[in-house]
Coordinates of C-alpha atoms in Angstrom, one line a residue:
A289 CA 136.6 71.5 73.4
D290 CA 133.4 74.0 71.6
L291 CA 131.5 71.0 69.6
L292 CA 132.3 68.7 73.3
Q293 CA 130.5 71.8 75.0
Q294 CA 127.8 71.4 72.6
L295 CA 126.8 68.3 72.7
Q296 CA 126.6 68.3 76.8
G297 CA 123.5 70.1 76.6
M298 CA 121.6 67.6 74.1
D299 CA 119.4 65.3 75.6
D300 CA 118.8 63.4 72.1
V301 CA 122.5 62.7 71.3
T302 CA 124.8 60.0 73.2
Y303 CA 128.6 61.2 72.4
S304 CA 132.1 59.4 73.6
I305 CA 135.2 61.3 73.6
G306 CA 138.6 59.1 73.7
S307 CA 142.4 58.7 72.7
G308 CA 144.8 56.3 72.3
G309 CA 145.3 54.0 69.9
A310 CA 147.1 53.8 66.7
V311 CA 146.5 57.2 65.2
W312 CA 148.6 60.0 66.6
E313 CA 150.2 63.6 65.9
H314 CA 153.4 64.6 65.1
V315 CA 156.2 66.9 63.7
D316 CA 158.7 65.8 61.2
M317 CA 161.9 67.6 60.2
N318 CA 163.3 68.0 56.2
M319 CA 166.4 66.3 56.9
E320 CA 168.1 68.4 53.9
T321 CA 166.8 71.6 54.8
L322 CA 167.6 71.4 58.6
A323 CA 170.9 69.2 58.4
D324 CA 172.2 70.0 61.6
P325 CA 171.5 67.9 64.5
A326 CA 172.2 70.4 66.9
L327 CA 169.3 73.0 65.2
R328 CA 166.6 70.2 65.2
K329 CA 167.3 69.5 68.8
A330 CA 167.1 72.7 70.4
I331 CA 164.1 73.3 67.9
F332 CA 162.2 69.9 69.4
T333 CA 163.6 71.2 72.8
A334 CA 162.2 74.7 72.7
I335 CA 158.8 73.3 71.6
D336 CA 156.5 73.0 74.5
R337 CA 154.2 70.1 74.0
A338 CA 151.9 70.6 77.5
D339 CA 151.9 74.2 76.8
A340 CA 150.6 73.2 73.3
R341 CA 148.1 71.0 74.4
T342 CA 146.4 72.5 77.0
R343 CA 145.8 75.4 74.6
I344 CA 144.3 73.6 72.0
Y345 CA 142.6 70.8 74.1
G346 CA 141.7 72.7 77.2
D347 CA 141.5 70.3 80.1
I348 CA 140.3 67.4 77.6
E349 CA 144.1 66.1 77.7
P350 CA 144.8 63.7 75.3
T351 CA 147.3 61.2 76.0
F352 CA 151.3 62.3 75.4
R353 CA 153.0 60.2 72.8
Q354 CA 156.3 58.7 73.7
N355 CA 156.8 55.9 71.1
P356 CA 155.6 56.2 67.5
I357 CA 155.1 52.7 67.2
F358 CA 153.2 51.6 70.6
P359 CA 151.0 53.4 72.8
A360 CA 150.7 53.1 76.2
N361 CA 147.6 51.0 76.0
D362 CA 149.4 48.7 73.3
P363 CA 150.3 45.2 75.1
N364 CA 154.1 45.6 73.4
Y365 CA 154.6 49.0 74.7
F366 CA 157.3 48.5 77.0
E367 CA 159.2 51.8 77.4
D368 CA 158.9 55.3 77.0
L369 CA 161.3 56.6 74.1
L370 CA 161.0 60.3 73.6
P371 CA 164.1 61.7 74.8
E372 CA 164.3 63.9 78.0
G373 CA 163.6 67.6 77.0
Y374 CA 162.4 67.1 73.7
G375 CA 158.7 69.0 73.7
S376 CA 159.7 70.4 77.2
G377 CA 159.8 74.2 76.0
D378 CA 162.7 74.5 78.0
V379 CA 164.2 77.5 76.3
D380 CA 167.5 77.7 78.3
A381 CA 168.3 73.8 77.4
A382 CA 167.5 75.0 74.0
R383 CA 169.6 77.9 74.0
A384 CA 172.3 75.6 75.3
I385 CA 172.2 73.2 72.9
L386 CA 172.7 75.8 70.1
E387 CA 175.6 77.9 72.1
E388 CA 177.8 74.5 72.2
A389 CA 177.2 73.8 68.6
G390 CA 178.8 77.5 68.2
Y391 CA 175.2 79.5 67.4
T392 CA 175.0 83.3 68.6
G393 CA 171.6 85.3 68.5
M394 CA 169.8 82.5 69.6
D395 CA 168.3 85.5 72.7
G396 CA 167.6 88.1 69.8
G397 CA 164.4 87.6 69.1
P398 CA 162.9 86.0 65.5
G399 CA 165.6 85.6 63.0
A400 CA 168.4 86.8 64.8
L401 CA 169.5 83.2 65.1
T402 CA 173.4 83.0 63.4
A403 CA 174.9 79.8 62.5
P404 CA 178.8 78.8 63.3
D405 CA 179.8 80.0 59.7
G406 CA 178.5 83.4 60.4
T407 CA 175.3 83.4 58.1
T408 CA 171.8 83.9 59.5
V409 CA 169.5 80.7 60.0
P410 CA 166.8 81.2 57.2
D411 CA 163.3 81.3 58.0
V412 CA 161.8 77.6 59.0
R413 CA 158.9 76.9 56.7
F414 CA 156.1 75.0 59.0
G415 CA 153.8 73.4 56.8
W416 CA 150.4 71.4 57.8
A417 CA 146.9 70.8 56.4
S418 CA 144.8 74.0 56.3
A419 CA 141.2 72.6 57.1
N420 CA 143.0 71.0 60.2
T421 CA 142.7 74.4 62.9
N422 CA 144.2 72.5 65.6
R423 CA 147.1 71.8 63.9
G424 CA 147.2 75.5 62.4
T425 CA 146.8 76.5 66.3
F426 CA 150.5 74.8 66.5
V427 CA 152.0 76.2 64.3
T428 CA 151.2 79.8 65.6
L429 CA 152.2 78.7 68.7
T430 CA 155.4 77.1 67.5
Q431 CA 156.3 80.7 66.0
N432 CA 156.1 82.1 69.4
Y433 CA 158.2 78.9 70.9
L434 CA 161.2 79.4 68.6
A435 CA 161.3 82.9 68.4
E436 CA 162.7 82.4 72.1
I437 CA 165.4 80.8 70.1
G438 CA 165.9 83.2 67.4
I439 CA 164.2 81.3 64.9
N440 CA 161.6 82.8 62.6
V441 CA 158.9 80.2 61.8
V442 CA 156.9 80.8 58.7
P443 CA 153.7 79.1 58.5
T444 CA 153.3 76.8 55.0
P445 CA 149.2 75.7 54.8
A446 CA 148.6 73.7 52.6
D447 CA 144.8 72.7 50.8
N448 CA 146.5 69.3 49.9
L449 CA 148.4 68.0 52.7
G450 CA 149.8 64.9 50.2
A451 CA 151.1 67.1 47.7
L452 CA 152.8 69.3 50.3
L453 CA 154.0 66.3 52.1
V454 CA 155.8 64.7 48.9
S455 CA 157.0 68.2 47.5
P456 CA 158.7 68.7 50.3
D457 CA 158.6 72.4 50.3
W458 CA 158.9 72.8 53.7
D459 CA 161.2 72.4 56.9
M460 CA 158.6 71.1 59.4
V461 CA 155.5 69.7 59.0
I462 CA 152.6 68.4 61.3
F463 CA 150.3 65.8 60.5
G464 CA 149.0 62.4 61.9
W465 CA 150.2 59.1 61.2
S466 CA 147.6 55.9 61.3
G467 CA 149.2 52.9 62.6
S468 CA 148.0 49.5 63.4
P469 CA 148.3 46.7 66.2
L470 CA 149.9 44.8 63.4
F471 CA 152.8 47.0 64.1
T472 CA 155.7 44.8 62.3
S473 CA 155.8 46.9 59.3
S474 CA 154.8 50.4 60.8
A475 CA 158.3 51.3 61.6
N476 CA 159.7 50.8 57.9
Q477 CA 157.1 52.9 56.3
F478 CA 157.7 55.3 58.4
Y479 CA 161.8 55.7 58.6
N480 CA 163.2 53.3 56.0
S481 CA 165.4 55.2 53.6
E482 CA 163.6 53.8 50.6
S483 CA 159.9 54.1 51.9
G484 CA 157.9 57.0 49.8
S485 CA 156.4 57.7 53.3
N486 CA 159.6 58.9 54.5
F487 CA 158.8 62.1 53.7
G488 CA 161.5 64.2 55.6
G489 CA 164.3 61.9 54.2
L490 CA 165.7 60.4 57.2
N491 CA 168.7 58.5 55.9
N492 CA 170.4 56.1 58.6
P493 CA 171.7 52.8 57.6
E494 CA 171.7 51.2 60.7
V495 CA 167.6 52.4 61.1
D496 CA 167.3 50.9 57.6
E497 CA 168.6 47.4 58.6
L498 CA 166.4 47.5 61.9
V499 CA 163.3 48.0 60.5
S500 CA 163.9 45.8 57.6
A501 CA 164.5 43.1 60.1
M502 CA 161.3 43.6 61.6
L503 CA 159.5 42.4 58.4
V504 CA 161.0 38.7 58.9
A505 CA 161.4 38.8 62.8
E506 CA 159.9 35.2 64.1
T507 CA 158.6 36.5 67.0
L508 CA 156.6 39.4 67.9
D509 CA 158.8 40.0 71.0
E510 CA 161.8 39.8 68.5
A511 CA 159.7 42.8 66.3
A512 CA 159.3 44.7 69.4
D513 CA 162.8 44.7 70.3
L514 CA 163.9 45.9 66.7
A515 CA 161.2 48.4 66.7
N516 CA 162.5 50.2 69.9
Q517 CA 166.1 50.0 68.8
A518 CA 165.1 51.5 65.3
V519 CA 163.3 54.5 67.2
A520 CA 165.7 55.4 69.8
I521 CA 168.1 56.2 66.9
V522 CA 165.5 58.0 65.1
F523 CA 165.0 60.2 68.1
D524 CA 168.5 60.9 68.3
E525 CA 168.8 61.7 64.8
A526 CA 165.8 64.8 66.1
F527 CA 163.8 63.6 62.8
T528 CA 160.5 63.3 64.8
L529 CA 158.6 64.5 67.6
T530 CA 155.4 62.3 68.8
L531 CA 152.9 64.8 70.2
W532 CA 149.6 63.2 71.7
D533 CA 147.1 60.5 70.5
T534 CA 144.6 62.1 68.1
M535 CA 141.5 62.7 70.0
N536 CA 138.1 61.3 68.6
L537 CA 134.9 62.9 68.9
T538 CA 131.7 60.1 68.4
F539 CA 128.0 61.7 68.8
M540 CA 125.0 60.0 67.3
G541 CA 121.0 60.3 67.5
R542 CA 120.2 57.9 70.5
E543 CA 117.8 55.8 68.3
L544 CA 121.5 54.5 67.2
V545 CA 122.5 51.5 68.6
N546 CA 125.8 49.3 68.4
A547 CA 128.2 52.0 67.4
R548 CA 131.7 52.0 69.2
D549 CA 134.7 53.8 69.0
N550 CA 137.5 51.8 68.1
H551 CA 141.2 53.4 68.9
F552 CA 143.3 50.9 67.3
D553 CA 141.3 51.2 63.7
S554 CA 141.9 54.4 61.7
T555 CA 138.3 54.4 60.9
R556 CA 137.5 54.8 64.5
A557 CA 133.6 54.5 65.2
Y558 CA 133.0 53.4 61.6
H559 CA 135.0 50.0 62.0
N560 CA 131.7 48.3 63.2
V561 CA 129.3 50.0 60.9
G562 CA 128.0 46.9 59.8
S563 CA 126.5 46.4 62.9
W564 CA 125.0 49.4 63.4
G565 CA 121.0 49.0 64.0
L566 CA 118.1 51.2 65.0
A567 CA 116.8 50.7 68.2
A568 CA 113.4 49.1 68.9

């Protein structure tokens, strides 16, 4: 938002800002250290996506991501799959999930949550790439959101995000996925239990079967249906919380022509760099 305000005062610069496409932000769980699905679901319910988006982006408002395989502007998109309540910031609903599962202390402040076996729920280590200030802000906000259900969040910044992801020395992590309009392999990469990109350790045989079937589906419609079936299970496992499509700010001197943003390419405005030129 600060950069955009600066650019608006420059007459010799053109700029565009947008989101939507194959790149988006999300939070993943470590399925080994946060093994209880009730705890994971309560965490995702307590996180407030709308509040976080406003505090990070102001009135720019990138599009919320409701389906990790298809953005809303994809021709194959036809269903919002994010479960009701996830990302709502509904503290009462999150506490109710925990109470039903046998937890206590959810209204006692950070570090007060007690598991059904009587042990204190450990601190939740929340990792992100330290150079990304927006994600750092999200982690700080999550400290406040989860304090409302008795969980203490410990920020765990990393200079090397890749090393952090594969460690996996974290309980929650926020990062971005770069997908593709060629979606048939995306779900297999993200969610197959044998994938090297399944950093949080999701292991669901039904998901494995569905995402593997996508790779050999005979039609795109069949592949899209398999993708949505798999994602519904992934969400039910409370493995990932989709946030919003990644914002992209493109700006250049007015002498440069034919530079255009492409929301469906991870290189965004650089996708057609070979066609750039200088105005006559």
